[in-house]
Coordinates of C-alpha atoms in Angstrom, one line a residue:
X210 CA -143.4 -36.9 -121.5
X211 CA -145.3 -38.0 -118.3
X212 CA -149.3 -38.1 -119.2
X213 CA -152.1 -40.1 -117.2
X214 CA -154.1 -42.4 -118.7
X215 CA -157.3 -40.4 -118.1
X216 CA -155.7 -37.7 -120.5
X217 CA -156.2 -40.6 -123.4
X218 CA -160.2 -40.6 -123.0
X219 CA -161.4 -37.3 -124.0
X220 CA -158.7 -37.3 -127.3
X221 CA -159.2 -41.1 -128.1
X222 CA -162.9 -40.3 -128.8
X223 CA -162.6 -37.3 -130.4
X224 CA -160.3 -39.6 -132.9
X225 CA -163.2 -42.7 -133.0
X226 CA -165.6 -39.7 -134.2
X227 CA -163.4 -37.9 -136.5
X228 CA -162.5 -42.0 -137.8
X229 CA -165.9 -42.2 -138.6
X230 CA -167.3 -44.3 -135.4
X231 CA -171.0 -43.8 -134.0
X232 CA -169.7 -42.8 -130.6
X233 CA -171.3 -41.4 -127.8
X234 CA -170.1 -40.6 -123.8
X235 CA -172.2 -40.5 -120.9
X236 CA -170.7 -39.0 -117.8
X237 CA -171.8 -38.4 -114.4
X238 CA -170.8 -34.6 -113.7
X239 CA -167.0 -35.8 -113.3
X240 CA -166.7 -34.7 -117.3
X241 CA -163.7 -32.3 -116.9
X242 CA -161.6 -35.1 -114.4
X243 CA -162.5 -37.7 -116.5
X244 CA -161.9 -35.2 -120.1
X245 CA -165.1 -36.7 -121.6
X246 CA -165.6 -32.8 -121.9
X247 CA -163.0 -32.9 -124.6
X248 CA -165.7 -34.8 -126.5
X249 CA -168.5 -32.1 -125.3
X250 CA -166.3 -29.5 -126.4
X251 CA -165.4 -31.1 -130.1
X252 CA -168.9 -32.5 -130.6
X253 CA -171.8 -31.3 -127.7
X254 CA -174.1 -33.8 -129.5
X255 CA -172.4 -36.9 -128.5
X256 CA -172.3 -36.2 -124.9
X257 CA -174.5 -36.6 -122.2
X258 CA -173.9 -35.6 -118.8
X259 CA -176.5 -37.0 -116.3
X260 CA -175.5 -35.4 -113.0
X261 CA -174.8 -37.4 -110.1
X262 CA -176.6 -40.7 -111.0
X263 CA -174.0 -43.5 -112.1
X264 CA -176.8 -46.2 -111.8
X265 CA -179.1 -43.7 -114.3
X266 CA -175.6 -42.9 -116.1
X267 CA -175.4 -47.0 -116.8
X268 CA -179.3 -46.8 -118.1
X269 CA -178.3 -44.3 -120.4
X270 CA -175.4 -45.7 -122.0
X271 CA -177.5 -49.2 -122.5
X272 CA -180.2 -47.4 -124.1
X273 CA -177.9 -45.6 -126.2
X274 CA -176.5 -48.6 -127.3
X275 CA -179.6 -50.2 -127.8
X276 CA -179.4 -47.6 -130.9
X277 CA -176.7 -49.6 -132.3
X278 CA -174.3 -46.8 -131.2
X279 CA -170.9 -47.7 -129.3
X280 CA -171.0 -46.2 -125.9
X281 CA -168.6 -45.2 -123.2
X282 CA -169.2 -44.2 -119.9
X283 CA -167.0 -41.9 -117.2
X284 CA -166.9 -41.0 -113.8
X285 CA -164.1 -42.0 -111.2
X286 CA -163.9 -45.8 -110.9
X287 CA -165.4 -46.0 -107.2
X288 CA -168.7 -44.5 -108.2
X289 CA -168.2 -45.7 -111.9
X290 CA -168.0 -49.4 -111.3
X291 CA -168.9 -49.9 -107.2
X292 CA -172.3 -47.6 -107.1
X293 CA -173.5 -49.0 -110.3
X294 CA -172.3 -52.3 -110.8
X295 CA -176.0 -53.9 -110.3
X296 CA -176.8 -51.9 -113.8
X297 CA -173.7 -53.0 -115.2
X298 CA -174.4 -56.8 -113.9
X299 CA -178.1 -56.6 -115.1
X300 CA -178.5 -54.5 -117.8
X301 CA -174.7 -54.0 -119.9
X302 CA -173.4 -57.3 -119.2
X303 CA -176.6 -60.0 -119.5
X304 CA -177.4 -58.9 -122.6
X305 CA -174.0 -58.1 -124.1
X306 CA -174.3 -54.4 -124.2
X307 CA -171.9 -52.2 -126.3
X308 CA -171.3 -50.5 -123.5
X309 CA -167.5 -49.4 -122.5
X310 CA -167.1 -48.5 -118.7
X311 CA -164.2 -46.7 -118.4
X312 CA -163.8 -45.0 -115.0
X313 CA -161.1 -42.6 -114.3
X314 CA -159.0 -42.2 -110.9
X315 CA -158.6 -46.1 -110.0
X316 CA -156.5 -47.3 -106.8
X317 CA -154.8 -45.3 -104.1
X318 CA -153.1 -42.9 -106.6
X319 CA -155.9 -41.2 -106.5
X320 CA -154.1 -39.2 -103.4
X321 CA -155.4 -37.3 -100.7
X322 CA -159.1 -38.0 -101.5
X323 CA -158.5 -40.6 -99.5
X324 CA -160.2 -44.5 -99.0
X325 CA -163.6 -43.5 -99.7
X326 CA -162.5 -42.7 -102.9
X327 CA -159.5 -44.9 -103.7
X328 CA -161.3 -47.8 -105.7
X329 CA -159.4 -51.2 -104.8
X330 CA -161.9 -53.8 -105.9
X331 CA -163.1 -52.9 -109.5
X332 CA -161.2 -55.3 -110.9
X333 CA -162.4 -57.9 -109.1
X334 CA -166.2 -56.6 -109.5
X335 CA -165.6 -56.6 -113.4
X336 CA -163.6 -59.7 -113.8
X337 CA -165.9 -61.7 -112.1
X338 CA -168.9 -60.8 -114.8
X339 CA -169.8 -63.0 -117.8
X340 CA -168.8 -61.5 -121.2
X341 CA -167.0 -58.4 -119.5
X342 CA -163.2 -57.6 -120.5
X343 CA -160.9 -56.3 -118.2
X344 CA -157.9 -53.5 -119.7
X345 CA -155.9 -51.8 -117.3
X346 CA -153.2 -49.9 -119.2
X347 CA -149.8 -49.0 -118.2
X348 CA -149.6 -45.5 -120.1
X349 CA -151.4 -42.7 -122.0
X350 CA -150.3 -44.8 -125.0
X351 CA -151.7 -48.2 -124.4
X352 CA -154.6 -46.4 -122.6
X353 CA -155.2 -44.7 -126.2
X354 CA -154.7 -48.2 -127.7
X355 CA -157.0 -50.0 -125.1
X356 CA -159.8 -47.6 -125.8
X357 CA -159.3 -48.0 -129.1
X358 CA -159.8 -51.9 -129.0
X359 CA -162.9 -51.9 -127.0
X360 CA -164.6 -49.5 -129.7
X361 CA -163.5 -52.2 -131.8
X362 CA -164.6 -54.6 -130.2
X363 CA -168.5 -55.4 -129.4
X364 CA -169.7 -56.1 -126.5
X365 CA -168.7 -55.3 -122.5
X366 CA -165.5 -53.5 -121.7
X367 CA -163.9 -52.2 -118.3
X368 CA -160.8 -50.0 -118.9
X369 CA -159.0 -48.9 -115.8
X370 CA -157.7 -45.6 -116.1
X371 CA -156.0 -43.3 -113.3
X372 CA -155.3 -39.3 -112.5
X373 CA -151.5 -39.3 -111.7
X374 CA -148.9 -38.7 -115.0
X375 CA -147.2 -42.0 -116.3
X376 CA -143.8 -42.9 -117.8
X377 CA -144.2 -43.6 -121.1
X378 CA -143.8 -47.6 -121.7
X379 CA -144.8 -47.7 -125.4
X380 CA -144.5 -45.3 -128.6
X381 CA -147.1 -43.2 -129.9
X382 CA -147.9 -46.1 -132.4
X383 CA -148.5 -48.7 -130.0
X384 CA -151.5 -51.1 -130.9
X385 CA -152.9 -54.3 -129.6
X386 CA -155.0 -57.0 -129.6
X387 CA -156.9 -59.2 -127.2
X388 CA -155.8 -61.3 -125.2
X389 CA -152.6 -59.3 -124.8
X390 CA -149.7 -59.0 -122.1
X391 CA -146.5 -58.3 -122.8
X392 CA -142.7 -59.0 -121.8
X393 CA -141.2 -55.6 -121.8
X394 CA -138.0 -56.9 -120.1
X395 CA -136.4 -59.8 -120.6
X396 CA -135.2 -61.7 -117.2
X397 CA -134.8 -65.3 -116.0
X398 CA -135.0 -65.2 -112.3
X399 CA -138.2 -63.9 -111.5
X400 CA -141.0 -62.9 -113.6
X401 CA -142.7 -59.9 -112.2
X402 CA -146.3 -59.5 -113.6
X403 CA -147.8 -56.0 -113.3
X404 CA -150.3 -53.8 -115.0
X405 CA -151.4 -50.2 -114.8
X406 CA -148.9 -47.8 -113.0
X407 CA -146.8 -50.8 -111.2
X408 CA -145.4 -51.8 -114.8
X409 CA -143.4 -48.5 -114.9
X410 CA -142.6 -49.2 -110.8
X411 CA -141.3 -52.8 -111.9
X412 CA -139.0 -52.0 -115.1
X413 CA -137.9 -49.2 -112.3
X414 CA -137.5 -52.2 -109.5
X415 CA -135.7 -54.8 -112.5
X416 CA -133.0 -52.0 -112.9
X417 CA -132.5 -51.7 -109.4
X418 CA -132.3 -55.3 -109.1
X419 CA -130.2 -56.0 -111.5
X420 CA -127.2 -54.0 -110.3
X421 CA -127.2 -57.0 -107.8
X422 CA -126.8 -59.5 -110.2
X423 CA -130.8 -60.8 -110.0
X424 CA -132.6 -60.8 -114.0
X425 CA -136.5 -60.0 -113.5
X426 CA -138.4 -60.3 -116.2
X427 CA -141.1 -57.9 -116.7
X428 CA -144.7 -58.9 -118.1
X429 CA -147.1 -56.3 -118.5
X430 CA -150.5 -57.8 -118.2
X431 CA -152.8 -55.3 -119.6
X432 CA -155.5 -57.9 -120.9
X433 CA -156.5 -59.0 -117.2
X434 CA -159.4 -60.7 -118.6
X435 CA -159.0 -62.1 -120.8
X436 CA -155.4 -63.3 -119.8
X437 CA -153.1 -63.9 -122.8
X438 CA -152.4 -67.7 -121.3
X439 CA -149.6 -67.8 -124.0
X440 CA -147.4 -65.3 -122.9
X441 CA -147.8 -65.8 -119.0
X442 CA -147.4 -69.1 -119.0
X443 CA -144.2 -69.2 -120.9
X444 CA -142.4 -66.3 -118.7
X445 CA -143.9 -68.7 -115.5
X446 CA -141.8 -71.9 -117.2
X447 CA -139.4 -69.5 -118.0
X448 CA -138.3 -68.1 -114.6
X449 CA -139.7 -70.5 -112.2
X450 CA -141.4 -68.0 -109.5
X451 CA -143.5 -65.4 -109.9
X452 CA -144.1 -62.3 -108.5
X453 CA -147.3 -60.2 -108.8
X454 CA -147.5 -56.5 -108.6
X455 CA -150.9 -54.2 -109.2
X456 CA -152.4 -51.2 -107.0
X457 CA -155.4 -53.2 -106.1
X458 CA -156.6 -55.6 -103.3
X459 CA -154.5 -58.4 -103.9
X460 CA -158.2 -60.2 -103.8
X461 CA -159.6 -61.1 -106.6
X462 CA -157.5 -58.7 -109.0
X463 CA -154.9 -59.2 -111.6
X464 CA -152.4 -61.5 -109.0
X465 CA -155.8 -63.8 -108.4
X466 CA -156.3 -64.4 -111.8
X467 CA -152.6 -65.1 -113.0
X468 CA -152.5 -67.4 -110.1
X469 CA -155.7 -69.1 -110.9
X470 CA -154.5 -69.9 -114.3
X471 CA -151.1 -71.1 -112.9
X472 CA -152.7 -73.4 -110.9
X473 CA -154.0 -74.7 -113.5
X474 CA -151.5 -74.9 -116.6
X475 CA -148.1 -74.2 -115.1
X476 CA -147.9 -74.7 -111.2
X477 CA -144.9 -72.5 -110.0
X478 CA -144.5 -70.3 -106.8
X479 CA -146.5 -66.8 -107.2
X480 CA -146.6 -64.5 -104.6
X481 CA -149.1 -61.6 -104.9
X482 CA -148.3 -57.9 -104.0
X483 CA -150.9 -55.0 -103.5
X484 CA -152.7 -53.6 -101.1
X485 CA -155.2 -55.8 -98.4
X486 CA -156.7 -52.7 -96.5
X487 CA -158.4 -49.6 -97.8
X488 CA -156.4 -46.8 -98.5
X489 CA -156.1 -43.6 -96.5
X490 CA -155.0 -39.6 -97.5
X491 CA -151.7 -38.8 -98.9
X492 CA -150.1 -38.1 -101.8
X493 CA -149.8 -40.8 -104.8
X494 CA -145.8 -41.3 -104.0
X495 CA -146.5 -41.7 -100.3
X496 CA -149.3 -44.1 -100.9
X497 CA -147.4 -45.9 -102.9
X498 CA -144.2 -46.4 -101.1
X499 CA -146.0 -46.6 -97.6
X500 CA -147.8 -50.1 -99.6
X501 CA -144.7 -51.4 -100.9
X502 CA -146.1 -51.1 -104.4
X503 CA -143.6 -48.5 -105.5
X504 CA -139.8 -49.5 -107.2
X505 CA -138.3 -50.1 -103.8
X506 CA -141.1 -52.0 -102.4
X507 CA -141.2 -54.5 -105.4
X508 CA -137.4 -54.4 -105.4
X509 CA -137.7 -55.7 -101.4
X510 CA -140.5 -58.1 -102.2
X511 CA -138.0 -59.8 -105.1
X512 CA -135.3 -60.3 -103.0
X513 CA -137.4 -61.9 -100.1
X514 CA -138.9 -64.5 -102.7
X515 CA -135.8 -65.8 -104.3
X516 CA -133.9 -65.7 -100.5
X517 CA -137.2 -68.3 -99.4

């Protein structure tokens, strides 16, 4: 069944509590989007809702976890990582806060809301700050696993999550550890590298593509900081080109950083796909076809690399 990776926030911490955890949520008046009301609802005491004030919603959380609680906050990744990232810079991540931003309603699946909304560069923004880790998960069930890690795991954590339903990619017991990615098809042509919702669009673009005789690996590259070097690496020796696929500004995202580390311990060919303008209104589908970043579009982009 089809869930978003938002729907894993509100439950995941109502598990943490019920586990045991000191866990609090402060939101931004986004609670219901972002189902940090799940946690109001179960517990009222461990959440706090500030209004509209992300840069105040930030304060909150550090002081919180100042406490020595484990603290994450919501709203929609535009507002919850762009408007406040001087707090996050400043205050979570120079001193190593225990502080998990986890915005909702990342990238241009976000729909008709449109560019002003449709958050492009939060990776980039995150990955780029000492001590910060950077999760983008590919279903509700690694999204339930990746929140899970973070609470596990002190310090700064950004975990990309999104509105629109996801195939499901893993079982309900899925787990990990950091660094992760993972091959979740096997190939030896091309590796395609994607996280979040392209990982579904890329198993969906390897099937297409290998009805024409072309074997794309797929890696799913949930850890984008930090990279598992390990894994990357090998399907880069492995299949000799590269292809990667997010739904983010091919600037400074996932694609920058597997290519940065390429560079530097495997040299092959990578060639990044995503989006280089802002967004615009439409439905998720039609955003994501009209990019290239859907099945078809990767499927196109594969066959252009190995015909070069």
């Amino acid at each position: 069944m089809a869930k978003a990776t938002r729907a894993a926030f509100g439950e995941t911490l109502i598990e943490l509590v019920e586990a045991g955890m000191d866990i609090m949520a402060v939101d931004a008046d986004l609670c219901g989007s972002t189902t940090t009301a799940k946690l109001g609802a179960a517990y009222p005491d461990r959440l706090v809702d500030v209004g509209i004030a992300e840069q105040n919603m930030i304060g909150v959380a550090s002081g919180l976890a100042l406490t020595g609680r484990t603290v994450f906050t919501g709203s929609f990744a535009v507002f919850g990582s762009g408007r406040c990232y001087e707090q996050i810079r400043n205050t979570v991540c120079d001193s190593g806060l225990n502080v998990k931003v986890c915005p909702t309603h990342a990238g241009i699946t976000v729909g008709a809301d449109g560019a002003t909304h449709q958050m492009l560069e939060d990776i980039a923004l995150m990955r780029v700050l000492p001590g910060m880790r950077v999760l983008v998960p590919a279903d509700y069930a690694s999204a339930k696993a990746a929140i899970r890690l973070a609470s596990q795991t002190p310090g700064p954590f950004y975990v990309r999550l999104g509105r629109e339903p996801l195939p499901e990619v893993y079982g309900d017991d899925f787990t990990c550890e950091l660094p992760f990615a993972n091959v979740v098809r096997e190939g030896a042509d091309i590796s395609i590298m994607a996280c979040g919702v392209e990982v579904a669009h890329a198993l969906k673009a390897a099937e297409e593509l290998a009805a024409e005789g072309i074997s794309a690996e797929v890696v799913d590259v949930m850890s984008v900081k930090p990279l598992d070097e390990e894994t990357i690496v090998a399907s880069a020796a492995k299949c000799g080109r590269v292809l990667t696929v997010e739904e983010h500004s091919i600037y400074g995202g996932m694609g920058s950083a597997v290519a940065e580390l390429l560079s530097e311990k495997h040299p092959v060919q990578v060639t990044r796909l995503g989006l280089t303008t802002f967004g615009q209104s439409g439905s998720a589908a039609e955003l994501l076809a009209h990019y290239g970043i859907d099945a078809d579009g990767i499927a196109a982009r594969v066959r252009e690399v190995l015909k070069a």
